[in-house]
Amino acid sequence: MPAKSKIQNETEAIRWIEEGKPYAWIVEEYKRKYNIETSPSLWASFRARRGLKKRIARNTELIPWSVNEEHLFAYPLAMLRVEARLRDGFELREVDAKRLASWKKELEQANAVVYYDPDTDAGFHYVPREDGDDDLIRKPLQATRDH
């Protein structure tokens, strides 16, 4: 006999995922509504099994580096992730769209790009734009990110 799914209403779950509800929100809502404990990984697996659009953007042009763990929450990286979402056609939350526009304007006014040096404490730096810089970042000679 197959194990019973924790998902009570697939139509509802699909709607929430397509609306972009965070997995943490879905976990809390399931606990509140159905008194069922779930996990973000359960919802990520459900999304993948149903062939729903990925929730994250993987843009190796904007983020070509393997980023050290201590730099994963750096603001420039966060903004590059938001820009990647925008370029991949994801709808942005209003707050993210405003922060991104402000950040890009600051980069433009400073005539700067993002540079990543994993061997420094900060990791991410703003450096003056050079002739070869054709995007928001200083492209490394060789990408270190494999996906």
Coordinates of C-alpha atoms in Angstrom, one line a residue:
M1 CA 0.0 0.0 0.0
P2 CA 1.6 3.4 -1.1
A3 CA 2.3 6.0 1.6
K4 CA -0.3 8.6 2.0
S5 CA 0.7 12.0 0.7
K6 CA 0.8 14.9 3.2
I7 CA -0.5 17.2 0.4
Q8 CA -4.2 17.5 1.0
N9 CA -5.1 19.7 -2.0
E10 CA -2.8 19.6 -5.0
T11 CA -4.7 22.3 -6.9
E12 CA -4.2 24.7 -3.9
A13 CA -0.5 23.7 -3.6
I14 CA 0.1 24.3 -7.3
R15 CA -1.6 27.7 -7.1
W16 CA 0.5 28.8 -4.1
I17 CA 3.7 27.7 -5.8
E18 CA 2.7 29.5 -9.1
E19 CA 1.9 32.6 -7.1
G20 CA 5.4 32.5 -5.7
K21 CA 4.5 31.9 -2.1
P22 CA 7.7 31.1 -0.2
Y23 CA 8.1 27.5 0.9
A24 CA 8.4 28.7 4.5
W25 CA 4.9 30.3 4.1
I26 CA 3.4 27.1 2.7
V27 CA 4.9 25.1 5.5
E28 CA 3.3 27.4 8.1
E29 CA 0.0 27.6 6.2
Y30 CA -0.2 23.8 6.1
K31 CA 0.4 23.6 9.8
R32 CA -2.3 26.2 10.4
K33 CA -4.8 24.9 8.0
Y34 CA -4.4 21.2 8.1
N35 CA -2.3 20.6 11.2
I36 CA 0.2 18.8 9.1
E37 CA 4.0 19.2 9.5
T38 CA 5.8 19.6 6.1
S39 CA 9.2 20.9 5.1
P40 CA 10.5 23.3 2.4
S41 CA 12.2 20.3 0.7
L42 CA 8.8 18.5 0.4
W43 CA 7.4 21.5 -1.5
A44 CA 10.5 21.8 -3.7
S45 CA 10.1 18.1 -4.6
F46 CA 6.4 18.5 -5.3
R47 CA 7.2 21.5 -7.6
A48 CA 9.8 19.5 -9.5
R49 CA 7.5 16.4 -9.8
R50 CA 4.7 18.5 -11.2
G51 CA 7.0 20.2 -13.7
L52 CA 6.3 23.6 -12.3
K53 CA 8.6 26.5 -13.1
K54 CA 11.8 26.7 -11.0
R55 CA 11.7 29.3 -8.3
I56 CA 15.3 30.3 -8.6
A57 CA 17.2 31.7 -11.5
R58 CA 20.5 30.2 -12.5
N59 CA 22.4 32.9 -14.4
T60 CA 26.0 32.0 -14.9
E61 CA 26.6 35.2 -16.9
L62 CA 25.7 37.4 -13.9
I63 CA 27.0 35.0 -11.2
P64 CA 29.9 33.1 -12.8
W65 CA 31.7 32.4 -9.5
S66 CA 31.5 29.6 -6.9
V67 CA 30.8 31.8 -3.9
N68 CA 32.4 31.1 -0.6
E69 CA 29.9 30.3 2.2
E70 CA 30.8 33.4 4.2
H71 CA 29.9 35.6 1.2
L72 CA 26.5 34.0 0.3
F73 CA 24.5 36.8 1.9
A74 CA 26.5 39.8 0.6
Y75 CA 24.2 42.6 -0.8
P76 CA 25.8 42.7 -4.3
L77 CA 25.2 38.9 -4.7
A78 CA 21.6 39.4 -3.5
M79 CA 21.1 42.1 -6.1
L80 CA 22.6 40.0 -8.8
R81 CA 20.2 37.2 -7.9
V82 CA 17.3 39.6 -8.2
E83 CA 18.6 40.8 -11.6
A84 CA 18.9 37.2 -12.7
R85 CA 15.3 36.6 -11.7
L86 CA 14.2 39.6 -13.7
R87 CA 16.2 38.5 -16.8
D88 CA 14.7 35.0 -16.5
G89 CA 11.2 36.4 -16.6
F90 CA 10.2 36.0 -12.9
E91 CA 7.9 38.5 -11.5
L92 CA 9.6 40.6 -8.8
R93 CA 8.1 41.7 -5.5
E94 CA 7.7 45.5 -5.5
V95 CA 10.3 45.9 -2.8
D96 CA 12.9 43.9 -4.7
A97 CA 12.2 45.8 -7.9
K98 CA 12.7 49.1 -6.1
R99 CA 15.9 47.9 -4.4
L100 CA 17.3 46.6 -7.7
A101 CA 16.5 49.8 -9.6
S102 CA 18.2 51.9 -6.8
W103 CA 21.2 49.6 -6.7
K104 CA 21.7 49.7 -10.5
K105 CA 21.4 53.5 -10.5
E106 CA 24.1 53.7 -7.8
L107 CA 26.3 51.4 -9.9
E108 CA 25.7 53.5 -13.0
Q109 CA 26.4 56.8 -11.1
A110 CA 29.6 55.4 -9.7
N111 CA 30.5 53.9 -13.1
A112 CA 31.3 50.7 -11.3
V113 CA 30.8 47.0 -11.6
V114 CA 30.7 44.1 -9.1
Y115 CA 33.9 42.2 -8.7
Y116 CA 34.3 39.0 -6.6
D117 CA 37.5 38.0 -4.9
P118 CA 36.9 35.0 -2.7
D119 CA 40.2 35.5 -0.9
T120 CA 39.1 38.8 0.8
D121 CA 36.9 39.2 3.9
A122 CA 34.2 41.1 2.0
G123 CA 34.3 38.9 -1.1
F124 CA 32.3 41.3 -3.2
H125 CA 33.7 44.7 -4.2
Y126 CA 32.6 47.6 -6.4
V127 CA 35.4 48.5 -8.9
P128 CA 35.6 51.2 -11.6
R129 CA 34.1 50.1 -14.9
E130 CA 36.6 49.3 -17.6
D131 CA 36.3 49.1 -21.4
G132 CA 35.7 45.3 -21.4
D133 CA 32.9 45.5 -18.7
D134 CA 29.7 45.1 -20.6
D135 CA 27.3 44.1 -17.8
L136 CA 26.9 44.6 -14.0
I137 CA 29.9 42.5 -13.2
R138 CA 33.6 42.3 -13.9
K139 CA 33.7 38.9 -15.6
P140 CA 36.4 36.6 -14.4
L141 CA 38.9 35.2 -16.9
Q142 CA 37.5 31.8 -16.2
A143 CA 34.1 31.0 -14.6
T144 CA 34.3 29.0 -11.4
R145 CA 30.6 28.1 -11.2
D146 CA 29.7 24.9 -13.0
H147 CA 25.9 25.3 -13.0

